[in-house]
Each structure stands twice: as structure tokens, then as C-alpha cells.
PDB file of C-alpha atoms and ligand atoms in Angstrom:
ATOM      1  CA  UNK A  27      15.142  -4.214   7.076  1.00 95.00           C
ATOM      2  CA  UNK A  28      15.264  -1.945   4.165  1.00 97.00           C
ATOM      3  CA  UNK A  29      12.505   0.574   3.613  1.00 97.00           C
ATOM      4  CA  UNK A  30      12.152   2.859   1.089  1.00 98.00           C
ATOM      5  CA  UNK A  31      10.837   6.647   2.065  1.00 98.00           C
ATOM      6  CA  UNK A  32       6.986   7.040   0.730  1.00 96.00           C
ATOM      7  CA  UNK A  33       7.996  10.832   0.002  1.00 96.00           C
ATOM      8  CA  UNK A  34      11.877  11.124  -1.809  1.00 97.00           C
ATOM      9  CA  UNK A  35      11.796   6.715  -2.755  1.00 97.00           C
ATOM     10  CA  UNK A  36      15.559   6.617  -0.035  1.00 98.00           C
ATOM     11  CA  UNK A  37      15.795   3.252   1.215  1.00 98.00           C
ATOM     12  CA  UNK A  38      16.441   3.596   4.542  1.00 98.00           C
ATOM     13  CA  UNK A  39      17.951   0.490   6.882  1.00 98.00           C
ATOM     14  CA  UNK A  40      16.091   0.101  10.114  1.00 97.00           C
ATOM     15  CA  UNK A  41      16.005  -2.229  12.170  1.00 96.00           C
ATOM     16  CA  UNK A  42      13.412  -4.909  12.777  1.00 94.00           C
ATOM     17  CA  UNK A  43      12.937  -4.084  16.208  1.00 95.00           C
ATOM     18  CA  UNK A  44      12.483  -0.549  15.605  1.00 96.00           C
ATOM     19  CA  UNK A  45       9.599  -0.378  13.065  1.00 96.00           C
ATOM     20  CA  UNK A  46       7.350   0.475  15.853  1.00 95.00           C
ATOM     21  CA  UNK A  47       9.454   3.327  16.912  1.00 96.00           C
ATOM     22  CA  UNK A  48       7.867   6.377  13.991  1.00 96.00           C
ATOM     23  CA  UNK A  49      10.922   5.421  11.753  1.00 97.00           C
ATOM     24  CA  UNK A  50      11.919   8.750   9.643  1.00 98.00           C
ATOM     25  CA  UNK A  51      13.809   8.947   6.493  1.00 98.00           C
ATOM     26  CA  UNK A  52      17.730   9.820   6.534  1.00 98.00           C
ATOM     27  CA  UNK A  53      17.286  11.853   4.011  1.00 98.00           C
ATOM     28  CA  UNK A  54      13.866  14.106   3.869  1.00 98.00           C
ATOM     29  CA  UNK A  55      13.090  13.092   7.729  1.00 98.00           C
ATOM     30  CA  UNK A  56       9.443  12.090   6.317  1.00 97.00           C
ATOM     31  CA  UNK A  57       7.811   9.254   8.611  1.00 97.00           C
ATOM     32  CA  UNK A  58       8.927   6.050   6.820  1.00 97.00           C
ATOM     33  CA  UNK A  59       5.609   4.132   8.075  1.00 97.00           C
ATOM     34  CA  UNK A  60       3.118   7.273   8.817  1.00 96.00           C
ATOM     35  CA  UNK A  61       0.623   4.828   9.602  1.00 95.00           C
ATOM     36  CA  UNK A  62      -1.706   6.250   6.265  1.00 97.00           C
ATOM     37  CA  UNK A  63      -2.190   4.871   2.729  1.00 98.00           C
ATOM     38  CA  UNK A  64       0.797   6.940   0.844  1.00 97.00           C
ATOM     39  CA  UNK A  65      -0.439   7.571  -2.592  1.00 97.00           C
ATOM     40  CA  UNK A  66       1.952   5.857  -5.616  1.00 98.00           C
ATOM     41  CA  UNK A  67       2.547   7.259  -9.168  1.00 97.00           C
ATOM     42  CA  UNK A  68       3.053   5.900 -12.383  1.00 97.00           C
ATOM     43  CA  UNK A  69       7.196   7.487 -11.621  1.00 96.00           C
ATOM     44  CA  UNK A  70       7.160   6.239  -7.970  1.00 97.00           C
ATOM     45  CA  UNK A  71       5.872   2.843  -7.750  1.00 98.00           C
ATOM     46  CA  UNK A  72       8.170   0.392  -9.079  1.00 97.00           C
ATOM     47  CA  UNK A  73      10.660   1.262  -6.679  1.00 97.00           C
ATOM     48  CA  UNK A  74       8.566   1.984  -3.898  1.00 98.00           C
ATOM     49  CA  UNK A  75       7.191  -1.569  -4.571  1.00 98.00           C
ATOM     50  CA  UNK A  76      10.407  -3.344  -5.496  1.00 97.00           C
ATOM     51  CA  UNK A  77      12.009  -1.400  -1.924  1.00 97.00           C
ATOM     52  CA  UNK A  78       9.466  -1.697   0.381  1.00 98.00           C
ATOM     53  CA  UNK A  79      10.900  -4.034   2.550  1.00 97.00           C
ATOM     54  CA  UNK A  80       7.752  -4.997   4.293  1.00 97.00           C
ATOM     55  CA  UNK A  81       4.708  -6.506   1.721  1.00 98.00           C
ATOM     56  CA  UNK A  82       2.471  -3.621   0.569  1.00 98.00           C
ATOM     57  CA  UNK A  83      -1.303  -3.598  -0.003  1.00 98.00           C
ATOM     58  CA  UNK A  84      -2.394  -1.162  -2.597  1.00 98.00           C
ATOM     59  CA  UNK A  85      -5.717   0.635  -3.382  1.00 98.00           C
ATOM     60  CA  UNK A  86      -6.414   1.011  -6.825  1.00 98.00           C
ATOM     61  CA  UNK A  87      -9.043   3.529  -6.893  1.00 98.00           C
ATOM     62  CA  UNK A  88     -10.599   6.416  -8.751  1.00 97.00           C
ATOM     63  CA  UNK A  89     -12.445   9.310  -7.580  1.00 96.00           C
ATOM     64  CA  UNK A  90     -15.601   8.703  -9.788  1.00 97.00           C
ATOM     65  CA  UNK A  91     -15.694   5.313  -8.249  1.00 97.00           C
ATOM     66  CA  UNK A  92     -18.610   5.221  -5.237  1.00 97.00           C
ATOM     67  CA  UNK A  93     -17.477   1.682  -3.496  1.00 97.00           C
ATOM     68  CA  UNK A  94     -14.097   3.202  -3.518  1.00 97.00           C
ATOM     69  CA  UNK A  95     -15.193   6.372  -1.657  1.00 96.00           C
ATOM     70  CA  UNK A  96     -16.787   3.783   0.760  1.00 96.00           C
ATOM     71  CA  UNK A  97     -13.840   1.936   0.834  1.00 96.00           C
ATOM     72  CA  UNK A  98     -11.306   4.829   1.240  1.00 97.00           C
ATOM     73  CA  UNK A  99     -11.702   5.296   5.708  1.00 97.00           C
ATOM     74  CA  UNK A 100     -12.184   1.778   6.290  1.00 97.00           C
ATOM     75  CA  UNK A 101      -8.634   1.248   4.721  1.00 98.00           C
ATOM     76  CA  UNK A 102      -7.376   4.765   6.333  1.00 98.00           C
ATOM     77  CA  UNK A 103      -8.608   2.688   9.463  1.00 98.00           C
ATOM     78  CA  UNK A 104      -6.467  -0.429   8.877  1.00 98.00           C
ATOM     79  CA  UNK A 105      -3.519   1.542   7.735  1.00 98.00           C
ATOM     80  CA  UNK A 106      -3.763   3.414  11.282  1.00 97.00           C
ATOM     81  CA  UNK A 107      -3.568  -0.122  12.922  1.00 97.00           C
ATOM     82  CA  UNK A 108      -1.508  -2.498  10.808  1.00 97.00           C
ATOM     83  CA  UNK A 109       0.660   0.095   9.194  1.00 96.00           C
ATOM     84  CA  UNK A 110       4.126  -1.240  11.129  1.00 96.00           C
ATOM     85  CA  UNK A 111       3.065  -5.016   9.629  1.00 96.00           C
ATOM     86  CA  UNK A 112       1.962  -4.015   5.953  1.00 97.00           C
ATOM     87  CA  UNK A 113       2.628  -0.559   3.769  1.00 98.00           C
ATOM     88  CA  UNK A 114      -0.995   0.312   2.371  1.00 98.00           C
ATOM     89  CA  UNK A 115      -0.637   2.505  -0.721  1.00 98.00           C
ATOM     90  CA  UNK A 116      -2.981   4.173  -3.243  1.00 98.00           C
ATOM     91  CA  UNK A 117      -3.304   4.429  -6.855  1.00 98.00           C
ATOM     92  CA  UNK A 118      -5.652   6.799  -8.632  1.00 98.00           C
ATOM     93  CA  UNK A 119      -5.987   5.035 -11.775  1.00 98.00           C
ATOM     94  CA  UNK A 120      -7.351   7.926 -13.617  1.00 97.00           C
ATOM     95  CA  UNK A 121      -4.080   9.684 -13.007  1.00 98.00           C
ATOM     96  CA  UNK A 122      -1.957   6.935 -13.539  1.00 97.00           C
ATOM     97  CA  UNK A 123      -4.007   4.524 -15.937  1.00 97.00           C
ATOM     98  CA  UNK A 124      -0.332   2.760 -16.990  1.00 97.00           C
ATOM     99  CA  UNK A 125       0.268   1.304 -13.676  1.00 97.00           C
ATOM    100  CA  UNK A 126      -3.229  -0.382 -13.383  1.00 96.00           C
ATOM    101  CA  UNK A 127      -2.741  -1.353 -17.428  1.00 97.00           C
ATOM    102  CA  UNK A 128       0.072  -2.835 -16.177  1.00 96.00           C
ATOM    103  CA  UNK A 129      -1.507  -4.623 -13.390  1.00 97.00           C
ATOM    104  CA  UNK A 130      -4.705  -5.961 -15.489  1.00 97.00           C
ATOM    105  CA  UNK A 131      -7.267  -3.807 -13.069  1.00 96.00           C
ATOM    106  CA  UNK A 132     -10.574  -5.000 -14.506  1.00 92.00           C
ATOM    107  CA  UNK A 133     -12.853  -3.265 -11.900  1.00 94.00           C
ATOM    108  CA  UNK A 134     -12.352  -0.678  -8.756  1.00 97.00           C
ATOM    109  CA  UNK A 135     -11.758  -0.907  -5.962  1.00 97.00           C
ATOM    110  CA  UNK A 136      -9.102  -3.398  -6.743  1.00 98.00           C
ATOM    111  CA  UNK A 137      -6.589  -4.075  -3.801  1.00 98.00           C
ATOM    112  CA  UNK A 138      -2.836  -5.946  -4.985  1.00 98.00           C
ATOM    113  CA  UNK A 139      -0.724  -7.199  -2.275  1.00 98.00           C
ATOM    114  CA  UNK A 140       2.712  -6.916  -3.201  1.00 98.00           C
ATOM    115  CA  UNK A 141       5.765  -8.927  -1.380  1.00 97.00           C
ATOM    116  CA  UNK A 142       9.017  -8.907  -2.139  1.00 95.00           C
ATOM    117  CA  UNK A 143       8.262  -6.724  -5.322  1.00 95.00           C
ATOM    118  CA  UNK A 144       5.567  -9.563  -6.639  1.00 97.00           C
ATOM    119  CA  UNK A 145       1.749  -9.557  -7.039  1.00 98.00           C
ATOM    120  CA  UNK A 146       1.328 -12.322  -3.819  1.00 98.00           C
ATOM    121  CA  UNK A 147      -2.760 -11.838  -4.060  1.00 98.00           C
ATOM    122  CA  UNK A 148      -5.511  -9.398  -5.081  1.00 97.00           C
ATOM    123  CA  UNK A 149      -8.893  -9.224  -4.365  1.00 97.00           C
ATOM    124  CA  UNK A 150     -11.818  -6.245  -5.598  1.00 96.00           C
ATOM    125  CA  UNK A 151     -15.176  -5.044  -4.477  1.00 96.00           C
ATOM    126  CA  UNK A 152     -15.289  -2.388  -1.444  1.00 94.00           C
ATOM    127  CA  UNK A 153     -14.582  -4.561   1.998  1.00 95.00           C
ATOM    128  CA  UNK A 154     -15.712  -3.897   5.776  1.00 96.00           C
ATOM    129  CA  UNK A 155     -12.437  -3.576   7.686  1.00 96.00           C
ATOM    130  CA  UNK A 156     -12.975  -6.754   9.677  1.00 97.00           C
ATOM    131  CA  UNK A 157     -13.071  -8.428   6.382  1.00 97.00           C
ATOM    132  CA  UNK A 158      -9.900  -6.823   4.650  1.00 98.00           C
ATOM    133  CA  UNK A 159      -8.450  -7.330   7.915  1.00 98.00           C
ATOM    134  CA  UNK A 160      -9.828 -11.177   7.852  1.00 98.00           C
ATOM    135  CA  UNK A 161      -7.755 -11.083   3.735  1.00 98.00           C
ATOM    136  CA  UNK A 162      -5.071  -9.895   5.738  1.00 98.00           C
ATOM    137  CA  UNK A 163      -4.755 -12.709   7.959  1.00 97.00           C
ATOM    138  CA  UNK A 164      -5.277 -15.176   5.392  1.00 97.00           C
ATOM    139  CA  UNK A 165      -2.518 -13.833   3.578  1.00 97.00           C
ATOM    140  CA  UNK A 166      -0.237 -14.736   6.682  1.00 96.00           C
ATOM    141  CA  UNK A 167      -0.025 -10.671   7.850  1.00 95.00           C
ATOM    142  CA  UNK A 168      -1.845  -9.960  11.252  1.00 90.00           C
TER     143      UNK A 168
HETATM  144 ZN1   ZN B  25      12.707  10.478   2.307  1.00 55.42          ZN
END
């Protein structure tokens, strides 16, 4: 599998089997999967998307936003758990209003889940993490 480093954008080869094993990039030696939300920029998430290798849930959040505040540990939380199965990212949309332009973000929190560099399914509101974890599933990612 190919991954792409959260922190320098390398795409790193590991292998399937190994994604478990705290992963590090060839090239910075930052954790590839550190098992936390990495936060994406209006310069780093194309590629980060379009390399990910594994699908990737992102956060689209701002810090004015209260559900989103609410929201922010419970998908800290998940990350911690399902981090190996899914890459969970973050976009402040304040700081980076072209990507969620791009994206058609109506409200916050708004949560994408990309695979294979596509928008697969999206869903808003602020979730309990047995119920993002419950999207998850039905999404095919447990
Ligand atoms: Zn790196």
C-alpha cells in the first residue's frame, strides 16, 4: 500500500501487513498513521487525499462552530481506535474556505469520506462516537 506522510505529503510503500506496526515516513520519520486527526490545508490536501492509500474521513470544522467543539474528542477518540483502517483528517474552513468551496460545505461539522481520491459519502451535524462509528460501518470500514 501506498501512503502518503501527513507531515512532508512522501508517499511511502508499506506493506499491508504492517500498517499496524507505527509505520514512519522514509523521509521526515513522522508516524505515517499517528492514530490522530492530521489537520489538511488548502496546499496539502489534494495530494494527501489523492495518496492516501487507505479511504480518509475528514472534519470540516471551524473554531467558532460549538457542535464542532463537541464533536472534536469524540472523533480524536475514533481516530485513536480505527486510525490503521481509515485516515481521519481536519479542515478548518475558516483558514482554508477554498477547500470546503470546493467541496459544497453547506453547514459544520461536515464529515467527507474520501476513497481512492473521491467523495464516497458525507454526512453533517456533531455525532456520538458509537454513531460515527455505526457511519463507519455502513460505509463498509470497521
Ligand atoms: Zn514525511
Amino acid at each position: 500500500m501506498e501512503l502518503a506522510c501527513p507531515h512532508c505529503l512522501a508517499v511511502n510503500r508499506v506493506p499491508d501487513d504492517r500498517l499496524t506496526d507505527a509505520p514512519k515516513c522514509g523521509k521526515c520519520s513522522s508516524p505515517l498513521l499517528p492514530g490522530k486527526p492530521v489537520d489538511l490545508t488548502a496546499a496539502s490536501f489534494d495530494r494527501f487525499i489523492a495518496k492516501a492509500g487507505l479511504p480518509v474521513l475528514v472534519d470540516f470544522w471551524a473554531d467558532w462552530c460549538g457542535p464542532c467543539k463537541m464533536m472534536a474528542p469524540i472523533f480524536q477518540q475514533v481516530a485513536a481506535e480505527m486510525g490503521t483502517r481509515v485516515r481521519f483528517a481536519k479542515v478548518d474552513t475558516e483558514a482554508h474556505p477554498q477547500v470546503s468551496m470546493r467541496h459544497h460545505i453547506k453547514g459544520i461539522p461536515s464529515l467527507i469520506l474520501f476513497r481512492n481520491g473521491q467523495e464516497a459519502a458525507r454526512t453533517s451535524g456533531a455525532m456520538e462516537s458509537h454513531a460515527l462509528k455505526r457511519w463507519l460501518a455502513s460505509q463498509g470500514i470497521q
